[in-house]
Tab-separated table of C-alpha atoms in Angstrom:
chain	number	residue	atom	x	y	z
A	1414	UNK	CA	-30.667	23.681	-30.603
A	1415	UNK	CA	-29.046	21.741	-33.299
A	1416	UNK	CA	-28.125	18.296	-31.938
A	1417	UNK	CA	-25.419	16.447	-33.905
A	1418	UNK	CA	-24.528	12.779	-33.851
A	1419	UNK	CA	-21.211	11.401	-34.440
A	1420	UNK	CA	-21.045	7.585	-35.214
A	1421	UNK	CA	-17.556	6.056	-35.010
A	1422	UNK	CA	-16.082	3.235	-36.430
A	1423	UNK	CA	-15.205	-0.145	-35.185
A	1424	UNK	CA	-16.150	-2.775	-37.852
A	1425	UNK	CA	-18.392	-5.398	-36.098
A	1426	UNK	CA	-18.615	-3.464	-32.879
A	1427	UNK	CA	-20.964	-0.876	-35.274
A	1428	UNK	CA	-24.222	-3.042	-34.094
A	1429	UNK	CA	-23.894	-1.138	-30.881
A	1430	UNK	CA	-24.844	2.051	-32.836
A	1431	UNK	CA	-28.279	0.662	-33.288
A	1432	UNK	CA	-28.645	0.192	-29.712
A	1433	UNK	CA	-27.778	4.069	-29.322
A	1434	UNK	CA	-30.313	4.768	-31.749
A	1435	UNK	CA	-32.703	3.410	-30.038
A	1436	UNK	CA	-32.019	5.109	-26.560
A	1437	UNK	CA	-32.099	8.061	-28.285
A	1438	UNK	CA	-35.672	7.433	-29.770
A	1439	UNK	CA	-36.982	6.611	-26.154
A	1440	UNK	CA	-35.443	9.956	-24.693
A	1441	UNK	CA	-37.493	11.670	-27.982
A	1442	UNK	CA	-34.189	13.415	-28.959
A	1443	UNK	CA	-34.170	14.277	-32.624
A	1444	UNK	CA	-31.128	14.510	-34.344
A	1445	UNK	CA	-30.490	17.338	-37.066
A	1446	UNK	CA	-26.941	16.319	-38.184
A	1447	UNK	CA	-25.538	12.835	-38.397
A	1448	UNK	CA	-21.510	12.276	-39.266
A	1449	UNK	CA	-20.217	9.037	-39.604
A	1450	UNK	CA	-16.789	6.854	-39.896
A	1451	UNK	CA	-16.391	3.398	-41.341
A	1452	UNK	CA	-19.239	1.416	-40.006
A	1453	UNK	CA	-20.640	4.523	-38.367
A	1454	UNK	CA	-20.722	5.684	-41.976
A	1455	UNK	CA	-23.271	2.624	-42.935
A	1456	UNK	CA	-25.337	3.090	-39.950
A	1457	UNK	CA	-25.490	6.793	-39.972
A	1458	UNK	CA	-26.664	6.559	-43.774
A	1459	UNK	CA	-29.188	3.892	-43.109
A	1460	UNK	CA	-30.641	6.158	-40.299
A	1461	UNK	CA	-30.405	9.585	-42.400
A	1462	UNK	CA	-32.345	7.789	-45.229
A	1463	UNK	CA	-35.420	6.720	-42.608
A	1464	UNK	CA	-34.240	3.309	-41.584
A	1465	UNK	CA	-35.347	3.061	-38.181
A	1466	UNK	CA	-33.325	1.170	-34.970
A	1467	UNK	CA	-35.909	-1.597	-35.671
A	1468	UNK	CA	-35.260	-1.661	-39.419
A	1469	UNK	CA	-31.422	-1.962	-38.755
A	1470	UNK	CA	-31.757	-4.989	-36.121
A	1471	UNK	CA	-33.156	-6.825	-38.989
A	1472	UNK	CA	-30.401	-5.808	-41.345
A	1473	UNK	CA	-27.452	-6.260	-39.168
A	1474	UNK	CA	-28.874	-9.658	-38.396
A	1475	UNK	CA	-28.488	-10.656	-41.993
A	1476	UNK	CA	-25.503	-9.110	-42.632
A	1477	UNK	CA	-22.338	-11.435	-43.316
A	1478	UNK	CA	-18.710	-10.772	-44.435
A	1479	UNK	CA	-19.655	-12.742	-47.509
A	1480	UNK	CA	-22.427	-10.372	-48.329
A	1481	UNK	CA	-20.071	-7.461	-48.093
A	1482	UNK	CA	-16.651	-8.858	-49.139
A	1483	UNK	CA	-15.214	-10.712	-52.162
A	1484	UNK	CA	-11.551	-11.700	-53.046
A	1485	UNK	CA	-9.591	-8.884	-54.596
A	1486	UNK	CA	-7.209	-9.115	-57.360
A	1487	UNK	CA	-5.765	-5.972	-56.567
A	1488	UNK	CA	-2.473	-5.246	-55.243
A	1489	UNK	CA	-3.885	-2.542	-52.978
A	1490	UNK	CA	-6.045	-5.086	-50.772
A	1491	UNK	CA	-6.830	-8.462	-50.063
A	1492	UNK	CA	-10.570	-8.082	-50.441
A	1493	UNK	CA	-13.163	-5.564	-52.142
A	1494	UNK	CA	-16.044	-4.303	-50.087
A	1495	UNK	CA	-17.936	-3.245	-53.396
A	1496	UNK	CA	-20.462	-5.521	-52.428
A	1497	UNK	CA	-21.379	-3.482	-49.601
A	1498	UNK	CA	-23.130	-1.084	-52.325
A	1499	UNK	CA	-25.416	-3.798	-53.301
A	1500	UNK	CA	-26.284	-4.031	-49.758
A	1501	UNK	CA	-26.906	-0.556	-49.358
A	1502	UNK	CA	-29.088	-0.213	-52.687
A	1503	UNK	CA	-31.001	-3.093	-51.595
A	1504	UNK	CA	-32.386	-1.269	-48.670
A	1505	UNK	CA	-32.321	2.543	-49.258
A	1506	UNK	CA	-31.849	2.657	-53.097
A	1507	UNK	CA	-29.023	4.207	-55.156
A	1508	UNK	CA	-29.182	7.761	-53.238
A	1509	UNK	CA	-27.277	10.744	-53.111
A	1510	UNK	CA	-26.374	11.969	-50.083
A	1511	UNK	CA	-27.868	15.453	-50.420
A	1512	UNK	CA	-31.264	13.740	-50.738
A	1513	UNK	CA	-31.222	12.624	-47.123
A	1514	UNK	CA	-33.519	13.187	-44.568
A	1515	UNK	CA	-31.012	14.336	-42.256
A	1516	UNK	CA	-28.479	16.120	-42.585
A	1517	UNK	CA	-25.422	13.734	-43.550
A	1518	UNK	CA	-21.509	13.759	-43.840
A	1519	UNK	CA	-19.298	10.832	-44.311
A	1520	UNK	CA	-15.549	10.870	-43.518
A	1521	UNK	CA	-13.004	8.977	-45.471
A	1522	UNK	CA	-9.073	9.540	-45.832
A	1523	UNK	CA	-7.051	10.431	-49.037
A	1524	UNK	CA	-4.473	7.683	-48.618
A	1525	UNK	CA	-2.058	9.600	-51.233
A	1526	UNK	CA	-2.133	12.835	-48.867
A	1527	UNK	CA	-3.570	11.390	-45.492
A	1528	UNK	CA	-5.864	14.403	-45.574
A	1529	UNK	CA	-9.818	13.989	-44.356
A	1530	UNK	CA	-12.307	14.000	-47.389
A	1531	UNK	CA	-15.919	14.883	-46.468
A	1532	UNK	CA	-18.473	13.605	-48.579
A	1533	UNK	CA	-21.461	15.770	-48.208
A	1534	UNK	CA	-23.048	15.303	-51.413
A	1535	UNK	CA	-22.771	12.438	-54.640
A	1536	UNK	CA	-23.278	8.699	-53.959
A	1537	UNK	CA	-24.111	7.418	-50.791
A	1538	UNK	CA	-22.844	3.837	-52.015
A	1539	UNK	CA	-19.284	5.649	-53.122
A	1540	UNK	CA	-18.807	7.451	-49.761
A	1541	UNK	CA	-19.655	4.625	-47.629
A	1542	UNK	CA	-17.531	1.892	-49.612
A	1543	UNK	CA	-14.845	4.821	-49.008
A	1544	UNK	CA	-15.555	5.154	-45.620
A	1545	UNK	CA	-15.427	1.374	-44.475
A	1546	UNK	CA	-12.228	0.756	-46.448
A	1547	UNK	CA	-10.152	-0.812	-43.755
A	1548	UNK	CA	-6.350	-0.200	-45.358
A	1549	UNK	CA	-4.838	-3.393	-46.189
A	1550	UNK	CA	-7.766	-5.604	-45.968
A	1551	UNK	CA	-10.051	-3.715	-48.371
A	1552	UNK	CA	-8.777	-2.204	-51.844
A	1553	UNK	CA	-9.162	1.580	-51.803
A	1554	UNK	CA	-12.026	3.337	-53.370
A	1555	UNK	CA	-11.174	5.300	-56.468
A	1556	UNK	CA	-13.158	8.512	-57.064
A	1557	UNK	CA	-12.602	12.093	-58.390
A	1558	UNK	CA	-8.770	11.170	-58.955
A	1559	UNK	CA	-8.659	10.120	-55.150
A	1560	UNK	CA	-7.869	6.961	-53.701
A	1561	UNK	CA	-9.774	6.565	-50.545
A	1562	UNK	CA	-9.582	4.669	-47.487
A	1563	UNK	CA	-11.222	4.288	-44.028
A	1564	UNK	CA	-12.160	7.349	-42.626
A	1565	UNK	CA	-10.566	6.052	-39.111
A	1566	UNK	CA	-7.169	7.146	-40.166
A	1567	UNK	CA	-7.904	10.887	-39.781
A	1568	UNK	CA	-11.356	10.909	-37.528
A	1569	UNK	CA	-12.783	8.177	-35.888
A	1570	UNK	CA	-15.292	9.654	-34.220
A	1571	UNK	CA	-16.123	12.652	-36.730
A	1572	UNK	CA	-17.108	15.154	-33.947
A	1573	UNK	CA	-15.123	18.104	-36.018
A	1574	UNK	CA	-17.093	17.592	-38.798
A	1575	UNK	CA	-20.089	17.359	-37.058
A	1576	UNK	CA	-19.246	20.678	-35.533
A	1577	UNK	CA	-18.620	21.979	-39.193
A	1578	UNK	CA	-21.621	21.214	-40.613
A	1579	UNK	CA	-23.325	23.539	-37.905
A	1580	UNK	CA	-24.200	21.352	-34.930
A	1581	UNK	CA	-24.663	23.081	-31.767
A	1582	UNK	CA	-24.767	20.011	-29.118
A	1583	UNK	CA	-22.467	17.102	-30.209
A	1584	UNK	CA	-23.058	13.712	-29.170
A	1585	UNK	CA	-20.199	11.169	-29.971
A	1586	UNK	CA	-20.466	7.240	-29.707
A	1587	UNK	CA	-16.787	5.699	-29.526
A	1588	UNK	CA	-16.623	2.203	-30.095
A	1589	UNK	CA	-13.184	1.638	-29.025
A	1590	UNK	CA	-12.376	3.127	-25.911
A	1591	UNK	CA	-13.306	-0.052	-23.881
A	1592	UNK	CA	-11.788	-2.882	-25.698
A	1593	UNK	CA	-9.820	-5.691	-24.853
A	1594	UNK	CA	-7.281	-7.284	-27.165
A	1595	UNK	CA	-6.715	-11.101	-27.663
A	1596	UNK	CA	-3.899	-12.682	-29.386
A	1597	UNK	CA	-4.689	-12.380	-33.084
A	1598	UNK	CA	-5.775	-15.832	-34.747
A	1599	UNK	CA	-5.264	-14.717	-38.527
A	1600	UNK	CA	-4.289	-12.199	-40.697
A	1601	UNK	CA	-7.661	-10.135	-40.451
A	1602	UNK	CA	-7.355	-9.746	-36.407
A	1603	UNK	CA	-3.718	-8.568	-36.749
A	1604	UNK	CA	-4.714	-6.010	-39.050
A	1605	UNK	CA	-7.994	-4.793	-37.107
A	1606	UNK	CA	-5.820	-4.866	-34.039
A	1607	UNK	CA	-3.323	-2.582	-35.518
A	1608	UNK	CA	-5.836	-0.189	-36.935
A	1609	UNK	CA	-7.828	-0.054	-33.780
A	1610	UNK	CA	-4.575	0.900	-31.515
A	1611	UNK	CA	-4.118	4.072	-33.788
A	1612	UNK	CA	-7.684	4.914	-33.895
A	1613	UNK	CA	-8.229	4.653	-30.265
A	1614	UNK	CA	-5.410	6.824	-29.220
A	1615	UNK	CA	-6.232	9.242	-31.907
A	1616	UNK	CA	-9.947	9.451	-30.665
A	1617	UNK	CA	-9.048	11.314	-27.269
A	1618	UNK	CA	-8.450	14.469	-28.769
A	1619	UNK	CA	-11.522	14.187	-31.284
A	1620	UNK	CA	-13.678	13.770	-28.458
A	1621	UNK	CA	-12.612	16.012	-25.971
A	1622	UNK	CA	-14.890	18.806	-26.636
A	1623	UNK	CA	-18.144	16.701	-27.196
A	1624	UNK	CA	-21.137	17.827	-25.000
A	1625	UNK	CA	-22.131	14.053	-24.577
A	1626	UNK	CA	-19.764	11.236	-25.048
A	1627	UNK	CA	-20.971	7.506	-25.234
A	1628	UNK	CA	-18.634	4.898	-24.827
A	1629	UNK	CA	-20.124	1.075	-24.314
A	1630	UNK	CA	-17.985	-1.623	-22.857
A	1631	UNK	CA	-17.163	-3.810	-25.659
A	1632	UNK	CA	-14.195	-5.781	-24.169
A	1633	UNK	CA	-16.108	-8.921	-24.631
A	1634	UNK	CA	-16.654	-8.478	-27.937
A	1635	UNK	CA	-14.704	-9.582	-31.250
A	1636	UNK	CA	-14.307	-7.197	-33.778
A	1637	UNK	CA	-14.513	-9.385	-36.534
A	1638	UNK	CA	-17.307	-11.901	-35.179
A	1639	UNK	CA	-20.923	-11.153	-36.870
A	1640	UNK	CA	-22.522	-13.656	-34.612
A	1641	UNK	CA	-22.867	-11.199	-31.809
A	1642	UNK	CA	-25.009	-8.825	-33.308
A	1643	UNK	CA	-28.029	-9.056	-30.287
A	1644	UNK	CA	-25.402	-8.400	-27.704
A	1645	UNK	CA	-24.096	-5.535	-29.300
A	1646	UNK	CA	-27.083	-3.791	-29.893
A	1647	UNK	CA	-28.131	-4.232	-26.192
A	1648	UNK	CA	-24.440	-3.033	-24.742
A	1649	UNK	CA	-24.835	0.240	-26.836
A	1650	UNK	CA	-28.252	0.765	-25.507
A	1651	UNK	CA	-27.549	0.049	-22.060
A	1652	UNK	CA	-24.544	2.696	-22.343
A	1653	UNK	CA	-26.431	5.416	-24.149
A	1654	UNK	CA	-29.431	4.872	-21.518
A	1655	UNK	CA	-26.893	5.527	-18.894
A	1656	UNK	CA	-25.248	8.358	-20.406
A	1657	UNK	CA	-28.783	9.920	-21.190
A	1658	UNK	CA	-29.786	9.521	-17.429
A	1659	UNK	CA	-26.603	11.287	-15.875
A	1660	UNK	CA	-27.495	14.100	-18.384
A	1661	UNK	CA	-30.969	14.550	-17.072
A	1662	UNK	CA	-29.686	14.687	-13.617
A	1663	UNK	CA	-26.889	16.872	-14.045
A	1664	UNK	CA	-27.765	19.480	-16.844
A	1665	UNK	CA	-31.199	20.863	-16.818
A	1666	UNK	CA	-30.573	23.790	-18.740
A	1667	UNK	CA	-30.868	21.726	-22.092
A	1668	UNK	CA	-34.166	21.067	-23.322
A	1669	UNK	CA	-34.470	18.444	-25.768
């Protein structure tokens, strides 16, 4: 049986994906397909190109806003996320998606039409930059005559894309299901909160047919604070381990 893993968006909360990967490895679950949106695209790309969860603990601990963003002079966004591309190249090289060790697809949104754009070949850097381009914060990525923004606009937990790739057993990691929202302190918080309200509502329909849905309780965490990586990883690990334990006791037909 071909197993697929869909990693959802959630800005800094994406560190929880690393904990999910740790738990899957401990259960000896081999992933055949990976799809990712926003921060899920970033983590998914690293994993598909051979980075272990241990590698990603180190990578995520050194990641800072200053490393992935710069002030933009564009009228389309406050910041540019192109420095994230340099960060990706530093860790996996300037690779094409089709060369990944695991079948990889990355979701972005055509901001001119509202249509889903799936990258399954071509530059990993371009795909991840487009998928992580939060509207209003980062300037859109322009490629192939398209203007692209965060894939969370159309498919925050890309399980449908996963099924389209050929996966038979779908695992989704939703970072926004259990969150608390505090009064924003700045424009970044205003945009992130608003964007995640939209994604949270849309995710319900995207995940209704998932075989295993992992929804860590990240209500104690801020979506823009990068000083909480260790705790987020642990939360992702705990939630995934619990979900897999429930599965083991209730569904004995599927052998991994």
